[in-house]
């Protein structure tokens, strides 16, 4: 299983839906909440991201927003 990192923030419906999708499909992930860990906000901005959630699978392109079509590929 690939290592997956999810960048999220508090009160973010797309973040909640993304994390729920990953849990329901037994995709292990590590979460970094930018409200609790603000250093990750700087990392995301440096990489050009302007919104969360950002899902970063180890061996593929980042997924921005709640994208079940793209998340589905992680479950394979």
PDB file of N, CA and C in Angstrom:
ATOM      1  N   UNK A   1       0.851  -1.191   0.000  1.00  0.00           N
ATOM      2  CA  UNK A   1       0.000   0.000   0.000  1.00  0.00           C
ATOM      3  C   UNK A   1       0.888   1.242   0.000  1.00  0.00           C
ATOM      4  N   UNK A   2       0.542   2.167  -0.835  1.00  0.00           N
ATOM      5  CA  UNK A   2       1.279   3.426  -0.900  1.00  0.00           C
ATOM      6  C   UNK A   2       1.076   4.227   0.382  1.00  0.00           C
ATOM      7  N   UNK A   3       2.065   5.046   0.709  1.00  0.00           N
ATOM      8  CA  UNK A   3       1.892   6.000   1.788  1.00  0.00           C
ATOM      9  C   UNK A   3       1.113   7.189   1.234  1.00  0.00           C
ATOM     10  N   UNK A   4       0.076   7.586   1.929  1.00  0.00           N
ATOM     11  CA  UNK A   4      -0.779   8.690   1.489  1.00  0.00           C
ATOM     12  C   UNK A   4      -0.798   9.730   2.597  1.00  0.00           C
ATOM     13  N   UNK A   5      -0.573  10.988   2.222  1.00  0.00           N
ATOM     14  CA  UNK A   5      -0.656  12.101   3.166  1.00  0.00           C
ATOM     15  C   UNK A   5      -1.834  12.971   2.756  1.00  0.00           C
ATOM     16  N   UNK A   6      -2.664  13.333   3.735  1.00  0.00           N
ATOM     17  CA  UNK A   6      -3.802  14.208   3.485  1.00  0.00           C
ATOM     18  C   UNK A   6      -3.575  15.499   4.263  1.00  0.00           C
ATOM     19  N   UNK A   7      -3.553  16.606   3.553  1.00  0.00           N
ATOM     20  CA  UNK A   7      -3.479  17.930   4.182  1.00  0.00           C
ATOM     21  C   UNK A   7      -4.907  18.445   4.284  1.00  0.00           C
ATOM     22  N   UNK A   8      -5.306  18.844   5.479  1.00  0.00           N
ATOM     23  CA  UNK A   8      -6.688  19.265   5.709  1.00  0.00           C
ATOM     24  C   UNK A   8      -6.707  20.469   6.636  1.00  0.00           C
ATOM     25  N   UNK A   9      -7.929  20.953   6.909  1.00  0.00           N
ATOM     26  CA  UNK A   9      -8.099  22.015   7.907  1.00  0.00           C
ATOM     27  C   UNK A   9      -9.425  21.798   8.616  1.00  0.00           C
ATOM     28  N   UNK A  10      -9.626  22.508   9.724  1.00  0.00           N
ATOM     29  CA  UNK A  10     -10.859  22.398  10.496  1.00  0.00           C
ATOM     30  C   UNK A  10     -12.049  22.924   9.698  1.00  0.00           C
ATOM     31  N   UNK A  11     -13.224  22.364   9.962  1.00  0.00           N
ATOM     32  CA  UNK A  11     -14.482  22.840   9.369  1.00  0.00           C
ATOM     33  C   UNK A  11     -14.458  22.856   7.842  1.00  0.00           C
ATOM     34  N   UNK A  12     -13.834  21.853   7.260  1.00  0.00           N
ATOM     35  CA  UNK A  12     -13.720  21.751   5.801  1.00  0.00           C
ATOM     36  C   UNK A  12     -14.511  20.523   5.351  1.00  0.00           C
ATOM     37  N   UNK A  13     -15.654  20.746   4.704  1.00  0.00           N
ATOM     38  CA  UNK A  13     -16.508  19.633   4.307  1.00  0.00           C
ATOM     39  C   UNK A  13     -15.810  18.717   3.299  1.00  0.00           C
ATOM     40  N   UNK A  14     -15.091  19.299   2.341  1.00  0.00           N
ATOM     41  CA  UNK A  14     -14.386  18.453   1.368  1.00  0.00           C
ATOM     42  C   UNK A  14     -13.311  17.607   2.049  1.00  0.00           C
ATOM     43  N   UNK A  15     -12.671  18.164   3.071  1.00  0.00           N
ATOM     44  CA  UNK A  15     -11.664  17.403   3.828  1.00  0.00           C
ATOM     45  C   UNK A  15     -12.320  16.223   4.531  1.00  0.00           C
ATOM     46  N   UNK A  16     -13.459  16.482   5.182  1.00  0.00           N
ATOM     47  CA  UNK A  16     -14.164  15.420   5.896  1.00  0.00           C
ATOM     48  C   UNK A  16     -14.599  14.321   4.932  1.00  0.00           C
ATOM     49  N   UNK A  17     -15.122  14.713   3.777  1.00  0.00           N
ATOM     50  CA  UNK A  17     -15.592  13.731   2.803  1.00  0.00           C
ATOM     51  C   UNK A  17     -14.427  12.921   2.235  1.00  0.00           C
ATOM     52  N   UNK A  18     -13.298  13.569   2.026  1.00  0.00           N
ATOM     53  CA  UNK A  18     -12.117  12.870   1.518  1.00  0.00           C
ATOM     54  C   UNK A  18     -11.625  11.846   2.524  1.00  0.00           C
ATOM     55  N   UNK A  19     -11.509  12.249   3.786  1.00  0.00           N
ATOM     56  CA  UNK A  19     -11.034  11.329   4.824  1.00  0.00           C
ATOM     57  C   UNK A  19     -12.013  10.173   5.015  1.00  0.00           C
ATOM     58  N   UNK A  20     -13.313  10.468   4.961  1.00  0.00           N
ATOM     59  CA  UNK A  20     -14.314   9.403   5.084  1.00  0.00           C
ATOM     60  C   UNK A  20     -14.184   8.408   3.932  1.00  0.00           C
ATOM     61  N   UNK A  21     -14.005   8.921   2.717  1.00  0.00           N
ATOM     62  CA  UNK A  21     -13.855   8.038   1.554  1.00  0.00           C
ATOM     63  C   UNK A  21     -12.643   7.120   1.738  1.00  0.00           C
ATOM     64  N   UNK A  22     -11.523   7.687   2.154  1.00  0.00           N
ATOM     65  CA  UNK A  22     -10.308   6.892   2.337  1.00  0.00           C
ATOM     66  C   UNK A  22     -10.517   5.816   3.406  1.00  0.00           C
ATOM     67  N   UNK A  23     -11.159   6.181   4.515  1.00  0.00           N
ATOM     68  CA  UNK A  23     -11.403   5.208   5.589  1.00  0.00           C
ATOM     69  C   UNK A  23     -12.333   4.095   5.112  1.00  0.00           C
ATOM     70  N   UNK A  24     -13.407   4.479   4.401  1.00  0.00           N
ATOM     71  CA  UNK A  24     -14.378   3.481   3.935  1.00  0.00           C
ATOM     72  C   UNK A  24     -13.767   2.497   2.945  1.00  0.00           C
ATOM     73  N   UNK A  25     -12.732   2.934   2.244  1.00  0.00           N
ATOM     74  CA  UNK A  25     -12.085   2.080   1.241  1.00  0.00           C
ATOM     75  C   UNK A  25     -10.765   1.494   1.760  1.00  0.00           C
ATOM     76  N   UNK A  26     -10.586   1.564   3.087  1.00  0.00           N
ATOM     77  CA  UNK A  26      -9.411   0.969   3.739  1.00  0.00           C
ATOM     78  C   UNK A  26      -8.090   1.445   3.147  1.00  0.00           C
ATOM     79  N   UNK A  27      -8.025   2.745   2.856  1.00  0.00           N
ATOM     80  CA  UNK A  27      -6.790   3.350   2.361  1.00  0.00           C
ATOM     81  C   UNK A  27      -6.144   4.057   3.549  1.00  0.00           C
ATOM     82  N   UNK A  28      -4.998   3.554   3.981  1.00  0.00           N
ATOM     83  CA  UNK A  28      -4.300   4.158   5.114  1.00  0.00           C
ATOM     84  C   UNK A  28      -3.739   5.515   4.713  1.00  0.00           C
ATOM     85  N   UNK A  29      -3.855   6.469   5.609  1.00  0.00           N
ATOM     86  CA  UNK A  29      -3.317   7.800   5.328  1.00  0.00           C
ATOM     87  C   UNK A  29      -2.847   8.451   6.616  1.00  0.00           C
ATOM     88  N   UNK A  30      -1.968   9.417   6.421  1.00  0.00           N
ATOM     89  CA  UNK A  30      -1.474  10.250   7.515  1.00  0.00           C
ATOM     90  C   UNK A  30      -2.048  11.640   7.284  1.00  0.00           C
ATOM     91  N   UNK A  31      -2.644  12.221   8.316  1.00  0.00           N
ATOM     92  CA  UNK A  31      -3.271  13.534   8.170  1.00  0.00           C
ATOM     93  C   UNK A  31      -2.404  14.628   8.774  1.00  0.00           C
ATOM     94  N   UNK A  32      -2.315  15.742   8.055  1.00  0.00           N
ATOM     95  CA  UNK A  32      -1.679  16.950   8.576  1.00  0.00           C
ATOM     96  C   UNK A  32      -2.713  18.068   8.499  1.00  0.00           C
ATOM     97  N   UNK A  33      -3.176  18.510   9.660  1.00  0.00           N
ATOM     98  CA  UNK A  33      -4.174  19.569   9.741  1.00  0.00           C
ATOM     99  C   UNK A  33      -3.445  20.908   9.829  1.00  0.00           C
ATOM    100  N   UNK A  34      -3.681  21.785   8.850  1.00  0.00           N
ATOM    101  CA  UNK A  34      -2.942  23.054   8.797  1.00  0.00           C
ATOM    102  C   UNK A  34      -3.357  24.019   9.905  1.00  0.00           C
ATOM    103  N   UNK A  35      -4.517  23.784  10.547  1.00  0.00           N
ATOM    104  CA  UNK A  35      -4.890  24.609  11.700  1.00  0.00           C
ATOM    105  C   UNK A  35      -4.071  24.228  12.925  1.00  0.00           C
ATOM    106  N   UNK A  36      -3.819  22.937  13.066  1.00  0.00           N
ATOM    107  CA  UNK A  36      -3.060  22.452  14.225  1.00  0.00           C
ATOM    108  C   UNK A  36      -1.556  22.473  13.973  1.00  0.00           C
ATOM    109  N   UNK A  37      -1.160  22.349  12.718  1.00  0.00           N
ATOM    110  CA  UNK A  37       0.252  22.298  12.337  1.00  0.00           C
ATOM    111  C   UNK A  37       0.501  23.310  11.212  1.00  0.00           C
ATOM    112  N   UNK A  38       0.553  24.611  11.550  1.00  0.00           N
ATOM    113  CA  UNK A  38       0.628  25.660  10.522  1.00  0.00           C
ATOM    114  C   UNK A  38       1.861  25.592   9.627  1.00  0.00           C
ATOM    115  N   UNK A  39       2.903  24.879  10.041  1.00  0.00           N
ATOM    116  CA  UNK A  39       4.085  24.770   9.182  1.00  0.00           C
ATOM    117  C   UNK A  39       3.737  24.087   7.861  1.00  0.00           C
ATOM    118  N   UNK A  40       2.701  23.250   7.850  1.00  0.00           N
ATOM    119  CA  UNK A  40       2.328  22.561   6.613  1.00  0.00           C
ATOM    120  C   UNK A  40       1.641  23.507   5.624  1.00  0.00           C
ATOM    121  N   UNK A  41       1.051  24.580   6.120  1.00  0.00           N
ATOM    122  CA  UNK A  41       0.463  25.580   5.226  1.00  0.00           C
ATOM    123  C   UNK A  41       1.544  26.195   4.347  1.00  0.00           C
ATOM    124  N   UNK A  42       2.683  26.508   4.943  1.00  0.00           N
ATOM    125  CA  UNK A  42       3.802  27.074   4.176  1.00  0.00           C
ATOM    126  C   UNK A  42       4.300  26.086   3.122  1.00  0.00           C
ATOM    127  N   UNK A  43       4.374  24.819   3.490  1.00  0.00           N
ATOM    128  CA  UNK A  43       4.824  23.792   2.540  1.00  0.00           C
ATOM    129  C   UNK A  43       3.872  23.716   1.358  1.00  0.00           C
ATOM    130  N   UNK A  44       2.562  23.722   1.635  1.00  0.00           N
ATOM    131  CA  UNK A  44       1.575  23.656   0.552  1.00  0.00           C
ATOM    132  C   UNK A  44       1.661  24.884  -0.353  1.00  0.00           C
ATOM    133  N   UNK A  45       1.791  26.060   0.259  1.00  0.00           N
ATOM    134  CA  UNK A  45       1.888  27.300  -0.530  1.00  0.00           C
ATOM    135  C   UNK A  45       3.132  27.296  -1.412  1.00  0.00           C
ATOM    136  N   UNK A  46       4.251  26.803  -0.882  1.00  0.00           N
ATOM    137  CA  UNK A  46       5.489  26.739  -1.661  1.00  0.00           C
ATOM    138  C   UNK A  46       5.333  25.836  -2.880  1.00  0.00           C
ATOM    139  N   UNK A  47       4.466  24.827  -2.762  1.00  0.00           N
ATOM    140  CA  UNK A  47       4.246  23.905  -3.872  1.00  0.00           C
ATOM    141  C   UNK A  47       3.134  24.380  -4.804  1.00  0.00           C
ATOM    142  N   UNK A  48       2.540  25.538  -4.501  1.00  0.00           N
ATOM    143  CA  UNK A  48       1.554  26.130  -5.390  1.00  0.00           C
ATOM    144  C   UNK A  48       0.110  25.785  -5.078  1.00  0.00           C
ATOM    145  N   UNK A  49      -0.146  25.101  -3.973  1.00  0.00           N
ATOM    146  CA  UNK A  49      -1.523  24.754  -3.617  1.00  0.00           C
ATOM    147  C   UNK A  49      -2.164  25.909  -2.876  1.00  0.00           C
ATOM    148  N   UNK A  50      -3.459  26.158  -3.193  1.00  0.00           N
ATOM    149  CA  UNK A  50      -4.157  27.268  -2.564  1.00  0.00           C
ATOM    150  C   UNK A  50      -5.380  26.834  -1.781  1.00  0.00           C
ATOM    151  N   UNK A  51      -5.676  25.524  -1.814  1.00  0.00           N
ATOM    152  CA  UNK A  51      -6.832  25.033  -1.079  1.00  0.00           C
ATOM    153  C   UNK A  51      -6.566  23.620  -0.581  1.00  0.00           C
ATOM    154  N   UNK A  52      -7.388  23.183   0.356  1.00  0.00           N
ATOM    155  CA  UNK A  52      -7.308  21.821   0.869  1.00  0.00           C
ATOM    156  C   UNK A  52      -8.676  21.180   0.654  1.00  0.00           C
ATOM    157  N   UNK A  53      -8.807  19.895   0.657  1.00  0.00           N
ATOM    158  CA  UNK A  53      -7.757  18.936   0.960  1.00  0.00           C
ATOM    159  C   UNK A  53      -6.794  18.742  -0.201  1.00  0.00           C
ATOM    160  N   UNK A  54      -5.574  18.379   0.161  1.00  0.00           N
ATOM    161  CA  UNK A  54      -4.577  17.943  -0.813  1.00  0.00           C
ATOM    162  C   UNK A  54      -4.177  16.530  -0.395  1.00  0.00           C
ATOM    163  N   UNK A  55      -4.407  15.583  -1.290  1.00  0.00           N
ATOM    164  CA  UNK A  55      -4.051  14.187  -1.034  1.00  0.00           C
ATOM    165  C   UNK A  55      -2.790  13.900  -1.828  1.00  0.00           C
ATOM    166  N   UNK A  56      -1.749  13.493  -1.127  1.00  0.00           N
ATOM    167  CA  UNK A  56      -0.472  13.226  -1.787  1.00  0.00           C
ATOM    168  C   UNK A  56      -0.113  11.750  -1.661  1.00  0.00           C
ATOM    169  N   UNK A  57      -0.451  10.971  -2.691  1.00  0.00           N
ATOM    170  CA  UNK A  57      -0.021   9.577  -2.703  1.00  0.00           C
ATOM    171  C   UNK A  57       1.478   9.507  -2.969  1.00  0.00           C
ATOM    172  N   UNK A  58       2.121   8.481  -2.476  1.00  0.00           N
ATOM    173  CA  UNK A  58       3.573   8.369  -2.601  1.00  0.00           C
ATOM    174  C   UNK A  58       4.043   8.299  -4.057  1.00  0.00           C
ATOM    175  N   UNK A  59       3.340   7.551  -4.872  1.00  0.00           N
ATOM    176  CA  UNK A  59       3.831   7.309  -6.236  1.00  0.00           C
ATOM    177  C   UNK A  59       2.919   7.835  -7.337  1.00  0.00           C
ATOM    178  N   UNK A  60       2.161   8.908  -7.062  1.00  0.00           N
ATOM    179  CA  UNK A  60       1.362   9.505  -8.129  1.00  0.00           C
ATOM    180  C   UNK A  60       1.111  10.980  -7.840  1.00  0.00           C
ATOM    181  N   UNK A  61       0.404  11.620  -8.754  1.00  0.00           N
ATOM    182  CA  UNK A  61       0.188  13.061  -8.656  1.00  0.00           C
ATOM    183  C   UNK A  61      -0.743  13.416  -7.490  1.00  0.00           C
ATOM    184  N   UNK A  62      -0.586  14.623  -6.940  1.00  0.00           N
ATOM    185  CA  UNK A  62      -1.475  15.075  -5.865  1.00  0.00           C
ATOM    186  C   UNK A  62      -2.918  15.195  -6.354  1.00  0.00           C
ATOM    187  N   UNK A  63      -3.838  14.989  -5.442  1.00  0.00           N
ATOM    188  CA  UNK A  63      -5.269  15.141  -5.723  1.00  0.00           C
ATOM    189  C   UNK A  63      -5.747  16.311  -4.872  1.00  0.00           C
ATOM    190  N   UNK A  64      -6.322  17.327  -5.513  1.00  0.00           N
ATOM    191  CA  UNK A  64      -6.784  18.521  -4.801  1.00  0.00           C
ATOM    192  C   UNK A  64      -8.306  18.520  -4.778  1.00  0.00           C
ATOM    193  N   UNK A  65      -8.870  18.709  -3.587  1.00  0.00           N
ATOM    194  CA  UNK A  65     -10.322  18.702  -3.439  1.00  0.00           C
ATOM    195  C   UNK A  65     -10.842  17.288  -3.238  1.00  0.00           C
ATOM    196  N   UNK A  66     -12.164  17.182  -3.101  1.00  0.00           N
ATOM    197  CA  UNK A  66     -12.791  15.864  -2.945  1.00  0.00           C
ATOM    198  C   UNK A  66     -13.043  15.308  -4.338  1.00  0.00           C
ATOM    199  N   UNK A  67     -12.249  14.336  -4.728  1.00  0.00           N
ATOM    200  CA  UNK A  67     -12.300  13.768  -6.076  1.00  0.00           C
ATOM    201  C   UNK A  67     -12.435  12.238  -5.998  1.00  0.00           C
ATOM    202  N   UNK A  68     -13.667  11.739  -5.782  1.00  0.00           N
ATOM    203  CA  UNK A  68     -13.828  10.294  -5.647  1.00  0.00           C
ATOM    204  C   UNK A  68     -13.315   9.534  -6.859  1.00  0.00           C
ATOM    205  N   UNK A  69     -13.404  10.141  -8.051  1.00  0.00           N
ATOM    206  CA  UNK A  69     -12.904   9.473  -9.260  1.00  0.00           C
ATOM    207  C   UNK A  69     -11.402   9.223  -9.170  1.00  0.00           C
ATOM    208  N   UNK A  70     -10.666  10.182  -8.640  1.00  0.00           N
ATOM    209  CA  UNK A  70      -9.215  10.037  -8.488  1.00  0.00           C
ATOM    210  C   UNK A  70      -8.863   9.195  -7.260  1.00  0.00           C
ATOM    211  N   UNK A  71      -9.602   9.370  -6.180  1.00  0.00           N
ATOM    212  CA  UNK A  71      -9.343   8.606  -4.955  1.00  0.00           C
ATOM    213  C   UNK A  71      -9.553   7.112  -5.185  1.00  0.00           C
ATOM    214  N   UNK A  72     -10.494   6.796  -6.063  1.00  0.00           N
ATOM    215  CA  UNK A  72     -10.815   5.403  -6.361  1.00  0.00           C
ATOM    216  C   UNK A  72      -9.587   4.650  -6.842  1.00  0.00           C
ATOM    217  N   UNK A  73      -8.702   5.331  -7.569  1.00  0.00           N
ATOM    218  CA  UNK A  73      -7.499   4.694  -8.095  1.00  0.00           C
ATOM    219  C   UNK A  73      -6.547   4.298  -6.971  1.00  0.00           C
ATOM    220  N   UNK A  74      -6.607   4.958  -5.832  1.00  0.00           N
ATOM    221  CA  UNK A  74      -5.749   4.618  -4.705  1.00  0.00           C
ATOM    222  C   UNK A  74      -6.162   3.297  -4.064  1.00  0.00           C
ATOM    223  N   UNK A  75      -7.415   2.931  -4.233  1.00  0.00           N
ATOM    224  CA  UNK A  75      -7.929   1.719  -3.610  1.00  0.00           C
ATOM    225  C   UNK A  75      -7.517   0.462  -4.371  1.00  0.00           C
ATOM    226  N   UNK A  76      -7.012   0.623  -5.570  1.00  0.00           N
ATOM    227  CA  UNK A  76      -6.650  -0.555  -6.389  1.00  0.00           C
ATOM    228  C   UNK A  76      -5.310  -1.112  -6.017  1.00  0.00           C
TER     229      UNK A  76
END
